[in-house]
């Protein structure tokens, strides 16, 4: 059966076939490991997981690389500000390497909790400094880069066109509109490939241009080229990466190899919280651990992601996660009932379900439609092992542990209680302990006990 994916590069749904044989080569932009990954980040990696599983379901083998950004991602996505890892290291009184190791482990732990299939290759930027330096040298040799007193810059005017993913027109951009004016830069959109480290900068390496550290974008071009070759099949990431990071990756690869590095560029839309942006100042940055603390399974969040297409924004609310947990429980109950049944179902019915499911996932990973097929199977009145096996087969794509026994510990939390928990979380973040205690007492009156443990907060019904 044919597979169609939406390609950001051509802005259309196109038929997907691997460039070579039966192997699909994929590159995913991984996390910047300076803090805990949010459930927003995880929406993008759940999309990546569904993509992997769909390709495997279609019989392909995968060679998939994901980077870990442990150097070079500055506070802005451009060339401004300090390195995010260094700021965290100073704040937490650890070395940058300790910070990166700690948050990488936590990130991968979330992958396991969400049953996210790990890429075959997970590669760290700091393990590829030499290769990045060679990439920069090649760009200088090819005339796409130039040296200033502060950095080696990529010269975007050397390309036929810069901005092919996002469609920006450089002629309409004013100098310094995006970043501060640097008199030594030839064009406002030129970006740093290799940055000369100031005296007190912690992470820096010897190079032909002195003690330097890499820019953020060069790591992805270097590692994708190293592990997947000049041109590979699919490049993925969150939608926010399109206008800067991915444009710059394309620019670098064009300058080095003359090619756009990937055939398909696939991007996941953002997760919103209560209809708005997730942000620290609003106190609404949720982690997978917060979902567990509220008595839900991380996989309930995965189920929630399947209620909308990956190219649509998804709104997170605690009521929605509660419904998704119920849906997960119903799905497992449905599987169990079929597995205990002895009725017979026509092979043609099974085939029909299978075709519809595969058509949905092969249509640009249309999970809401795929889930409607799953529910049709669950609701089939003939309780049959054949249908149980079919659900297990679908779980190869869903990855929600259909066979698992439902946990009894899950408790239904009404919206009013969720709102109080929210206020308490906010109070604790503001270090307003008396308000936090008052809310705890109010919750107790309403029949709920909250406990603050080392792992986070837990809630139980009295
Ligand atoms: P970062 O660690 O900030 O580099 O982000 C890791 C990945 O998560 C990137 O692909 C981002 O585009 C993606 N991402 C960040 N925030 C969200 C969000 N709210 N919803 C979906 N994806 C996100
Ligand atoms: Zn990247």
CSV table of C-alpha atoms and ligand atoms in Angstrom, one decimal:
chain,number,residue,atom,x,y,z
A,1,UNK,CA,0.0,0.0,0.0
A,2,UNK,CA,1.2,3.5,-0.8
A,3,UNK,CA,2.4,5.9,1.9
A,4,UNK,CA,1.8,9.6,1.7
A,5,UNK,CA,3.5,12.2,3.9
A,6,UNK,CA,3.1,16.0,4.0
A,7,UNK,CA,6.4,17.6,3.0
A,8,UNK,CA,7.0,21.1,4.4
A,9,UNK,CA,9.5,21.6,1.6
A,10,UNK,CA,6.9,21.3,-1.2
A,11,UNK,CA,3.9,22.2,1.0
A,12,UNK,CA,2.0,19.2,-0.3
A,13,UNK,CA,1.3,15.6,0.5
A,14,UNK,CA,3.6,13.4,-1.5
A,15,UNK,CA,4.0,9.6,-2.0
A,16,UNK,CA,6.8,8.4,0.1
A,17,UNK,CA,9.4,5.8,-1.0
A,18,UNK,CA,12.8,5.3,0.4
A,19,UNK,CA,15.7,6.6,-1.7
A,20,UNK,CA,17.5,3.3,-1.5
A,21,UNK,CA,16.1,-0.2,-1.1
A,22,UNK,CA,14.1,-1.1,1.9
A,23,UNK,CA,15.9,1.1,4.4
A,24,UNK,CA,14.5,4.5,5.5
A,25,UNK,CA,17.0,7.0,6.7
A,26,UNK,CA,15.7,9.6,9.2
A,27,UNK,CA,17.1,12.4,11.2
A,28,UNK,CA,15.3,14.0,14.1
A,29,UNK,CA,16.4,17.1,15.9
A,30,UNK,CA,16.8,16.0,19.5
A,31,UNK,CA,16.5,18.0,22.8
A,32,UNK,CA,18.7,20.7,24.2
A,33,UNK,CA,19.5,19.0,27.5
A,34,UNK,CA,19.6,21.9,30.0
A,35,UNK,CA,16.2,21.3,31.7
A,36,UNK,CA,13.4,18.8,31.9
A,37,UNK,CA,11.6,18.1,28.7
A,38,UNK,CA,8.0,19.2,28.8
A,39,UNK,CA,5.0,17.3,27.5
A,40,UNK,CA,5.1,19.8,24.6
A,41,UNK,CA,8.5,18.4,23.6
A,42,UNK,CA,7.1,14.9,24.0
A,43,UNK,CA,4.2,15.7,21.5
A,44,UNK,CA,7.0,16.1,18.9
A,45,UNK,CA,8.7,12.8,19.9
A,46,UNK,CA,5.4,10.9,20.0
A,47,UNK,CA,4.9,12.0,16.4
A,48,UNK,CA,8.4,10.7,15.7
A,49,UNK,CA,7.5,7.4,17.4
A,50,UNK,CA,4.4,7.1,15.3
A,51,UNK,CA,6.4,7.8,12.1
A,52,UNK,CA,8.9,5.1,13.0
A,53,UNK,CA,6.3,2.6,13.9
A,54,UNK,CA,4.3,3.3,10.8
A,55,UNK,CA,7.3,2.7,8.6
A,56,UNK,CA,8.2,-0.5,10.4
A,57,UNK,CA,4.5,-1.6,10.1
A,58,UNK,CA,4.9,-1.2,6.3
A,59,UNK,CA,7.9,-3.6,6.4
A,60,UNK,CA,10.7,-1.0,6.2
A,61,UNK,CA,13.9,-1.1,8.2
A,62,UNK,CA,15.1,2.1,9.8
A,63,UNK,CA,18.4,3.9,10.2
A,64,UNK,CA,17.4,6.8,12.3
A,65,UNK,CA,19.7,9.3,14.0
A,66,UNK,CA,18.7,11.8,16.7
A,67,UNK,CA,21.1,14.3,18.2
A,68,UNK,CA,21.5,15.5,21.8
A,69,UNK,CA,22.3,19.2,21.9
A,70,UNK,CA,24.8,19.5,24.7
A,71,UNK,CA,26.6,22.6,23.4
A,72,UNK,CA,25.9,25.6,21.2
A,73,UNK,CA,22.1,26.3,21.7
A,74,UNK,CA,22.1,29.9,22.7
A,75,UNK,CA,19.3,31.6,24.6
A,76,UNK,CA,17.9,32.9,21.3
A,77,UNK,CA,17.6,30.5,18.4
A,78,UNK,CA,20.0,32.8,16.5
A,79,UNK,CA,23.4,34.0,17.6
A,80,UNK,CA,22.4,35.9,20.7
A,81,UNK,CA,22.9,35.3,24.4
A,82,UNK,CA,24.6,32.7,26.4
A,83,UNK,CA,24.7,28.9,25.9
A,84,UNK,CA,21.6,27.4,27.6
A,85,UNK,CA,23.7,24.5,29.2
A,86,UNK,CA,26.2,26.9,30.7
A,87,UNK,CA,23.5,29.0,32.3
A,88,UNK,CA,22.0,25.9,33.8
A,89,UNK,CA,25.4,24.7,35.0
A,90,UNK,CA,26.1,27.9,36.8
A,91,UNK,CA,22.6,27.9,38.4
A,92,UNK,CA,22.7,24.3,39.5
A,93,UNK,CA,26.4,24.5,40.5
A,94,UNK,CA,27.4,21.5,38.2
A,95,UNK,CA,29.6,21.2,35.2
A,96,UNK,CA,28.0,21.5,31.7
A,97,UNK,CA,28.7,17.8,31.2
A,98,UNK,CA,27.0,16.8,34.4
A,99,UNK,CA,23.9,19.0,33.4
A,100,UNK,CA,23.8,17.4,29.9
A,101,UNK,CA,24.2,13.8,31.3
A,102,UNK,CA,21.5,14.3,33.9
A,103,UNK,CA,18.9,15.8,31.6
A,104,UNK,CA,19.7,13.3,28.8
A,105,UNK,CA,19.0,10.4,31.1
A,106,UNK,CA,15.7,12.0,32.3
A,107,UNK,CA,14.7,12.7,28.7
A,108,UNK,CA,15.3,9.1,27.6
A,109,UNK,CA,13.4,7.9,30.7
A,110,UNK,CA,10.4,9.8,29.4
A,111,UNK,CA,10.8,8.0,26.1
A,112,UNK,CA,10.5,4.7,28.0
A,113,UNK,CA,7.5,5.9,30.0
A,114,UNK,CA,5.8,6.8,26.7
A,115,UNK,CA,6.8,3.7,24.9
A,116,UNK,CA,8.7,5.8,22.4
A,117,UNK,CA,10.8,3.6,20.1
A,118,UNK,CA,14.4,4.9,20.3
A,119,UNK,CA,16.3,5.9,17.2
A,120,UNK,CA,19.0,3.5,16.2
A,121,UNK,CA,21.6,6.3,16.6
A,122,UNK,CA,21.6,8.8,19.4
A,123,UNK,CA,24.5,11.2,19.0
A,124,UNK,CA,25.9,14.0,21.1
A,125,UNK,CA,27.1,17.3,19.7
A,126,UNK,CA,30.2,17.3,22.0
A,127,UNK,CA,31.3,13.9,20.6
A,128,UNK,CA,31.5,15.5,17.1
A,129,UNK,CA,33.5,18.6,17.5
A,130,UNK,CA,36.2,17.5,15.0
A,131,UNK,CA,33.7,16.6,12.3
A,132,UNK,CA,31.9,20.0,12.8
A,133,UNK,CA,35.2,21.8,12.5
A,134,UNK,CA,35.8,20.0,9.2
A,135,UNK,CA,32.3,20.9,8.0
A,136,UNK,CA,33.1,24.6,8.7
A,137,UNK,CA,36.4,24.3,6.9
A,138,UNK,CA,34.6,22.9,3.9
A,139,UNK,CA,32.2,25.8,3.9
A,140,UNK,CA,35.1,28.2,4.0
A,141,UNK,CA,36.8,26.4,1.2
A,142,UNK,CA,33.7,26.4,-0.9
A,143,UNK,CA,33.3,30.2,-0.4
A,144,UNK,CA,30.1,30.0,1.7
A,145,UNK,CA,31.6,31.2,4.9
A,146,UNK,CA,33.8,34.0,6.2
A,147,UNK,CA,35.7,34.9,9.3
A,148,UNK,CA,35.1,37.9,11.5
A,149,UNK,CA,36.7,38.9,14.8
A,150,UNK,CA,33.9,37.0,16.7
A,151,UNK,CA,33.0,34.0,14.6
A,152,UNK,CA,32.9,32.1,11.3
A,153,UNK,CA,29.7,33.1,9.6
A,154,UNK,CA,27.6,31.5,6.9
A,155,UNK,CA,27.1,33.9,4.0
A,156,UNK,CA,23.4,33.5,2.9
A,157,UNK,CA,23.9,35.7,-0.2
A,158,UNK,CA,26.0,32.9,-1.7
A,159,UNK,CA,22.9,30.6,-2.0
A,160,UNK,CA,20.5,30.7,-5.0
A,161,UNK,CA,17.8,31.1,-2.4
A,162,UNK,CA,17.8,31.2,1.4
A,163,UNK,CA,14.5,30.4,3.1
A,164,UNK,CA,13.0,27.6,1.0
A,165,UNK,CA,11.3,25.9,3.9
A,166,UNK,CA,9.5,28.9,5.4
A,167,UNK,CA,9.3,31.0,2.2
A,168,UNK,CA,10.8,34.2,3.7
A,169,UNK,CA,11.9,36.8,1.2
A,170,UNK,CA,15.2,38.3,2.2
A,171,UNK,CA,14.6,41.3,0.0
A,172,UNK,CA,11.8,42.4,2.5
A,173,UNK,CA,14.0,42.0,5.5
A,174,UNK,CA,15.6,45.0,7.1
A,175,UNK,CA,19.2,44.7,8.4
A,176,UNK,CA,19.1,43.9,12.1
A,177,UNK,CA,15.4,43.3,12.1
A,178,UNK,CA,15.9,39.9,13.7
A,179,UNK,CA,19.2,40.2,15.5
A,180,UNK,CA,21.4,43.0,16.6
A,181,UNK,CA,23.4,44.7,13.9
A,182,UNK,CA,27.0,43.3,13.7
A,183,UNK,CA,29.0,45.6,11.5
A,184,UNK,CA,31.2,42.7,10.4
A,185,UNK,CA,28.4,40.6,9.1
A,186,UNK,CA,27.8,40.8,5.4
A,187,UNK,CA,24.1,40.1,5.5
A,188,UNK,CA,21.6,40.4,8.4
A,189,UNK,CA,20.6,36.7,8.0
A,190,UNK,CA,24.2,35.4,8.1
A,191,UNK,CA,24.5,33.0,11.0
A,192,UNK,CA,27.3,31.8,13.1
A,193,UNK,CA,28.8,28.4,12.3
A,194,UNK,CA,31.7,28.6,14.8
A,195,UNK,CA,32.0,31.1,17.6
A,196,UNK,CA,35.2,32.4,19.1
A,197,UNK,CA,35.0,31.8,22.8
A,198,UNK,CA,35.3,34.8,25.1
A,199,UNK,CA,38.0,34.5,27.8
A,200,UNK,CA,35.7,33.1,30.6
A,201,UNK,CA,33.6,30.8,28.4
A,202,UNK,CA,33.5,27.3,29.9
A,203,UNK,CA,33.0,25.1,26.9
A,204,UNK,CA,35.6,25.7,24.1
A,205,UNK,CA,37.8,23.7,21.9
A,206,UNK,CA,41.1,24.3,20.0
A,207,UNK,CA,40.6,25.0,16.3
A,208,UNK,CA,42.3,26.7,13.4
A,209,UNK,CA,40.5,29.8,14.4
A,210,UNK,CA,41.5,29.7,18.1
A,211,UNK,CA,39.5,28.5,21.1
A,212,UNK,CA,35.9,28.2,19.8
A,213,UNK,CA,32.6,26.5,20.3
A,214,UNK,CA,30.1,25.4,17.6
A,215,UNK,CA,26.9,27.2,16.6
A,216,UNK,CA,23.7,25.2,17.2
A,217,UNK,CA,22.8,24.5,13.5
A,218,UNK,CA,26.1,23.0,12.4
A,219,UNK,CA,25.8,19.9,14.7
A,220,UNK,CA,22.7,18.6,12.9
A,221,UNK,CA,24.2,19.1,9.4
A,222,UNK,CA,27.4,17.4,10.5
A,223,UNK,CA,25.8,14.4,12.3
A,224,UNK,CA,23.1,13.8,9.7
A,225,UNK,CA,25.8,13.8,7.0
A,226,UNK,CA,28.0,11.5,9.0
A,227,UNK,CA,25.4,8.9,9.9
A,228,UNK,CA,22.9,9.1,7.0
A,229,UNK,CA,24.9,10.4,4.1
A,230,UNK,CA,24.6,13.4,1.8
A,231,UNK,CA,20.9,13.0,1.1
A,232,UNK,CA,18.6,10.9,3.3
A,233,UNK,CA,14.8,10.3,3.4
A,234,UNK,CA,13.1,12.2,6.2
A,235,UNK,CA,14.0,15.0,8.5
A,236,UNK,CA,11.7,15.7,11.5
A,237,UNK,CA,11.3,18.3,14.2
A,238,UNK,CA,8.8,20.6,15.9
A,239,UNK,CA,7.2,23.4,13.8
A,240,UNK,CA,9.3,26.1,15.6
A,241,UNK,CA,12.4,24.7,14.0
A,242,UNK,CA,11.3,25.6,10.5
A,243,UNK,CA,12.2,29.3,10.2
A,244,UNK,CA,15.7,29.3,11.6
A,245,UNK,CA,17.2,26.0,12.6
A,246,UNK,CA,16.1,24.0,9.5
A,247,UNK,CA,16.6,26.8,7.1
A,248,UNK,CA,20.2,27.0,8.4
A,249,UNK,CA,20.7,23.3,8.2
A,250,UNK,CA,19.6,23.4,4.5
A,251,UNK,CA,21.9,26.3,3.8
A,252,UNK,CA,24.9,24.6,5.4
A,253,UNK,CA,24.3,21.3,3.5
A,254,UNK,CA,23.8,23.2,0.2
A,255,UNK,CA,27.1,25.0,0.8
A,256,UNK,CA,29.0,21.8,1.7
A,257,UNK,CA,27.5,19.1,-0.6
A,258,UNK,CA,25.4,21.1,-3.0
A,259,UNK,CA,22.3,19.2,-1.9
A,260,UNK,CA,19.2,19.7,0.3
A,261,UNK,CA,20.0,17.1,2.9
A,262,UNK,CA,16.6,15.4,3.1
A,263,UNK,CA,13.8,14.5,0.7
A,264,UNK,CA,10.9,14.9,3.1
A,265,UNK,CA,10.8,17.5,5.9
A,266,UNK,CA,8.1,16.7,8.5
A,267,UNK,CA,7.1,19.0,11.4
A,268,UNK,CA,4.9,18.5,14.4
A,269,UNK,CA,2.6,21.3,15.5
A,270,UNK,CA,2.6,22.7,19.1
A,271,UNK,CA,1.0,21.5,22.2
A,272,UNK,CA,-1.0,24.3,23.9
A,273,UNK,CA,-1.9,24.4,27.6
A,274,UNK,CA,-5.5,25.6,28.4
A,275,UNK,CA,-5.6,27.2,24.9
A,276,UNK,CA,-2.3,29.2,25.3
A,277,UNK,CA,1.4,28.9,25.3
A,278,UNK,CA,3.3,26.8,27.8
A,279,UNK,CA,5.6,29.1,29.7
A,280,UNK,CA,7.5,29.2,33.0
A,281,UNK,CA,6.1,32.6,33.9
A,282,UNK,CA,2.5,31.2,33.6
A,283,UNK,CA,3.6,28.2,35.8
A,284,UNK,CA,2.0,25.8,33.3
A,285,UNK,CA,5.0,23.9,32.0
A,286,UNK,CA,4.0,20.3,32.6
A,287,UNK,CA,6.3,17.3,32.6
A,288,UNK,CA,5.5,13.6,32.2
A,289,UNK,CA,6.1,13.3,35.9
A,290,UNK,CA,3.2,15.8,36.6
A,291,UNK,CA,0.9,13.4,34.7
A,292,UNK,CA,2.0,10.5,36.9
A,293,UNK,CA,1.7,12.7,40.0
A,294,UNK,CA,-1.9,13.3,39.2
A,295,UNK,CA,-2.6,9.6,39.1
A,296,UNK,CA,-2.6,9.1,35.3
A,297,UNK,CA,-0.4,7.0,33.1
A,298,UNK,CA,2.0,8.7,30.7
A,299,UNK,CA,0.5,6.6,28.0
A,300,UNK,CA,-2.8,8.5,28.6
A,301,UNK,CA,-0.9,11.5,27.2
A,302,UNK,CA,0.0,9.4,24.1
A,303,UNK,CA,-3.6,8.5,23.7
A,304,UNK,CA,-4.5,12.2,23.9
A,305,UNK,CA,-2.0,13.0,21.1
A,306,UNK,CA,-3.8,10.5,18.9
A,307,UNK,CA,-7.0,12.5,19.2
A,308,UNK,CA,-5.6,15.1,16.8
A,309,UNK,CA,-3.4,15.1,13.7
A,310,UNK,CA,0.3,15.8,14.4
A,311,UNK,CA,0.1,18.8,12.1
A,312,UNK,CA,-2.6,20.4,14.3
A,313,UNK,CA,-2.2,22.2,17.5
A,314,UNK,CA,-3.4,20.2,20.5
A,315,UNK,CA,-4.8,21.7,23.6
A,316,UNK,CA,-3.8,20.1,26.9
A,317,UNK,CA,-6.3,20.2,29.8
A,318,UNK,CA,-6.5,17.9,32.9
A,319,UNK,CA,-10.0,17.0,31.9
A,320,UNK,CA,-8.8,15.9,28.5
A,321,UNK,CA,-6.1,13.7,30.1
A,322,UNK,CA,-8.7,12.2,32.3
A,323,UNK,CA,-10.8,11.3,29.3
A,324,UNK,CA,-7.8,9.9,27.6
A,325,UNK,CA,-7.0,7.7,30.6
A,326,UNK,CA,-10.6,6.4,30.5
A,327,UNK,CA,-10.2,5.7,26.8
A,328,UNK,CA,-7.0,3.8,27.4
A,329,UNK,CA,-8.7,1.7,30.1
A,330,UNK,CA,-11.6,1.0,27.8
A,331,UNK,CA,-9.2,0.0,25.0
A,332,UNK,CA,-7.5,-2.5,27.3
A,333,UNK,CA,-10.8,-3.8,28.6
A,334,UNK,CA,-12.0,-4.2,25.0
A,335,UNK,CA,-8.9,-6.2,24.2
A,336,UNK,CA,-9.3,-8.4,27.2
A,337,UNK,CA,-13.0,-9.2,26.4
A,338,UNK,CA,-12.0,-10.2,22.8
A,339,UNK,CA,-9.1,-12.3,24.1
A,340,UNK,CA,-11.5,-14.2,26.4
A,341,UNK,CA,-14.1,-14.7,23.7
A,342,UNK,CA,-14.6,-17.8,21.6
A,343,UNK,CA,-16.7,-16.4,18.7
A,344,UNK,CA,-15.6,-16.5,15.1
A,345,UNK,CA,-15.2,-13.5,12.8
A,346,UNK,CA,-14.9,-13.6,9.0
A,347,UNK,CA,-11.4,-13.2,7.7
A,348,UNK,CA,-12.8,-10.6,5.3
A,349,UNK,CA,-13.9,-8.5,8.2
A,350,UNK,CA,-10.4,-8.7,9.7
A,351,UNK,CA,-8.9,-7.7,6.4
A,352,UNK,CA,-11.3,-4.8,6.0
A,353,UNK,CA,-10.3,-3.4,9.4
A,354,UNK,CA,-6.7,-3.9,8.7
A,355,UNK,CA,-6.9,-2.1,5.4
A,356,UNK,CA,-8.7,0.8,6.8
A,357,UNK,CA,-6.2,1.1,9.7
A,358,UNK,CA,-3.2,1.0,7.3
A,359,UNK,CA,-4.8,3.4,4.9
A,360,UNK,CA,-5.2,5.9,7.8
A,361,UNK,CA,-1.7,5.7,9.1
A,362,UNK,CA,-0.3,5.7,5.6
A,363,UNK,CA,-2.2,8.9,4.9
A,364,UNK,CA,0.3,11.2,6.6
A,365,UNK,CA,-0.1,9.4,10.0
A,366,UNK,CA,-3.8,10.2,10.4
A,367,UNK,CA,-4.2,8.9,13.9
A,368,UNK,CA,-7.7,10.2,14.6
A,369,UNK,CA,-9.0,8.1,11.7
A,370,UNK,CA,-6.8,5.1,12.7
A,371,UNK,CA,-8.2,5.3,16.2
A,372,UNK,CA,-11.8,5.3,14.9
A,373,UNK,CA,-10.9,1.9,13.3
A,374,UNK,CA,-9.5,0.7,16.6
A,375,UNK,CA,-12.7,1.6,18.4
A,376,UNK,CA,-14.8,-0.2,15.7
A,377,UNK,CA,-12.8,-3.3,16.5
A,378,UNK,CA,-13.2,-2.9,20.2
A,379,UNK,CA,-17.0,-2.4,19.8
A,380,UNK,CA,-17.5,-5.4,17.5
A,381,UNK,CA,-20.1,-7.5,19.4
A,382,UNK,CA,-18.5,-10.8,18.4
A,383,UNK,CA,-16.0,-11.4,21.1
A,384,UNK,CA,-13.1,-13.2,19.3
A,385,UNK,CA,-9.4,-13.9,19.8
A,386,UNK,CA,-8.9,-12.9,16.1
A,387,UNK,CA,-10.0,-9.4,17.0
A,388,UNK,CA,-7.8,-9.4,20.1
A,389,UNK,CA,-4.8,-10.4,17.9
A,390,UNK,CA,-5.8,-7.6,15.5
A,391,UNK,CA,-5.7,-5.0,18.3
A,392,UNK,CA,-2.3,-6.4,19.3
A,393,UNK,CA,-1.2,-5.9,15.7
A,394,UNK,CA,-2.4,-2.3,15.7
A,395,UNK,CA,-0.5,-1.7,19.0
A,396,UNK,CA,2.7,-2.1,17.0
A,397,UNK,CA,1.9,1.3,15.7
A,398,UNK,CA,0.1,2.8,18.8
A,399,UNK,CA,2.6,1.5,21.4
A,400,UNK,CA,0.1,1.9,24.3
A,401,UNK,CA,0.6,-1.5,26.0
A,402,UNK,CA,-2.8,-2.9,25.1
A,403,UNK,CA,-2.1,-6.2,26.9
A,404,UNK,CA,-1.4,-4.4,30.2
A,405,UNK,CA,-3.9,-4.9,33.0
A,406,UNK,CA,-5.5,-1.6,33.9
A,407,UNK,CA,-4.1,-0.1,37.0
A,408,UNK,CA,-6.7,0.3,39.8
A,409,UNK,CA,-4.8,3.3,41.3
A,410,UNK,CA,-6.2,5.7,38.7
A,411,UNK,CA,-8.7,8.0,40.2
A,412,UNK,CA,-11.1,10.2,38.5
A,413,UNK,CA,-10.3,13.9,39.4
A,414,UNK,CA,-13.1,16.4,38.9
A,415,UNK,CA,-12.2,19.8,37.3
A,416,UNK,CA,-12.8,21.7,40.5
A,417,UNK,CA,-10.0,19.6,42.2
A,418,UNK,CA,-7.7,20.0,39.3
A,419,UNK,CA,-8.1,23.7,39.5
A,420,UNK,CA,-7.1,23.7,43.2
A,421,UNK,CA,-4.1,21.5,42.4
A,422,UNK,CA,-3.1,24.0,39.7
A,423,UNK,CA,-3.4,26.9,42.2
A,424,UNK,CA,-1.3,25.0,44.7
A,425,UNK,CA,1.4,24.2,42.1
A,426,UNK,CA,1.5,27.9,41.3
A,427,UNK,CA,1.7,28.9,45.0
A,428,UNK,CA,4.6,26.4,45.5
A,429,UNK,CA,6.4,27.8,42.5
A,430,UNK,CA,6.0,31.3,44.0
A,431,UNK,CA,7.2,29.9,47.4
A,432,UNK,CA,3.9,31.0,48.9
A,433,UNK,CA,3.8,28.2,51.5
A,434,UNK,CA,0.9,29.5,53.5
A,435,UNK,CA,-1.4,29.6,50.4
A,436,UNK,CA,-0.1,26.1,49.4
A,437,UNK,CA,-1.0,24.8,52.9
A,438,UNK,CA,-4.4,26.5,52.8
A,439,UNK,CA,-5.2,24.8,49.5
A,440,UNK,CA,-4.0,21.5,50.9
A,441,UNK,CA,-6.5,21.8,53.8
A,442,UNK,CA,-9.3,22.8,51.3
A,443,UNK,CA,-8.5,19.7,49.3
A,444,UNK,CA,-8.6,17.6,52.4
A,445,UNK,CA,-12.1,18.9,53.2
A,446,UNK,CA,-13.1,17.9,49.8
A,447,UNK,CA,-11.8,14.4,50.3
A,448,UNK,CA,-8.4,14.4,48.7
A,449,UNK,CA,-5.0,14.1,50.3
A,450,UNK,CA,-1.9,15.6,48.5
A,451,UNK,CA,1.5,14.6,49.5
A,452,UNK,CA,4.8,16.2,48.4
A,453,UNK,CA,7.4,13.6,47.8
A,454,UNK,CA,10.9,13.7,46.5
A,455,UNK,CA,9.6,12.5,43.1
A,456,UNK,CA,6.8,15.1,43.0
A,457,UNK,CA,3.3,15.4,44.2
A,458,UNK,CA,0.8,12.6,44.7
A,459,UNK,CA,-2.9,12.7,45.3
A,460,UNK,CA,-5.1,10.1,47.0
A,461,UNK,CA,-8.8,10.0,47.8
A,462,UNK,CA,-9.6,9.8,51.6
B,1,LIG,P1,14.3,21.8,22.4
B,1,LIG,O1,14.8,20.9,23.5
B,1,LIG,O2,13.8,23.1,22.9
B,1,LIG,O3,15.3,22.0,21.3
B,1,LIG,O4,13.0,21.1,21.8
B,1,LIG,C1,13.0,19.7,21.4
B,1,LIG,C2,11.8,19.5,20.4
B,1,LIG,O5,10.5,19.8,21.0
B,1,LIG,C3,11.9,20.4,19.2
B,1,LIG,O6,11.6,19.6,18.0
B,1,LIG,C4,10.8,21.4,19.4
B,1,LIG,O7,10.3,21.9,18.2
B,1,LIG,C5,9.8,20.6,20.1
B,1,LIG,N1,8.8,21.4,20.9
B,1,LIG,C6,9.1,22.4,21.8
B,1,LIG,N2,8.0,22.9,22.4
B,1,LIG,C7,7.0,22.2,21.9
B,1,LIG,C8,5.5,22.2,22.1
B,1,LIG,N3,4.9,23.1,22.9
B,1,LIG,N4,4.8,21.4,21.3
B,1,LIG,C9,5.3,20.5,20.4
B,1,LIG,N5,6.7,20.4,20.2
B,1,LIG,C10,7.5,21.2,20.9
B,2,LIG,ZN1,18.6,20.0,14.4
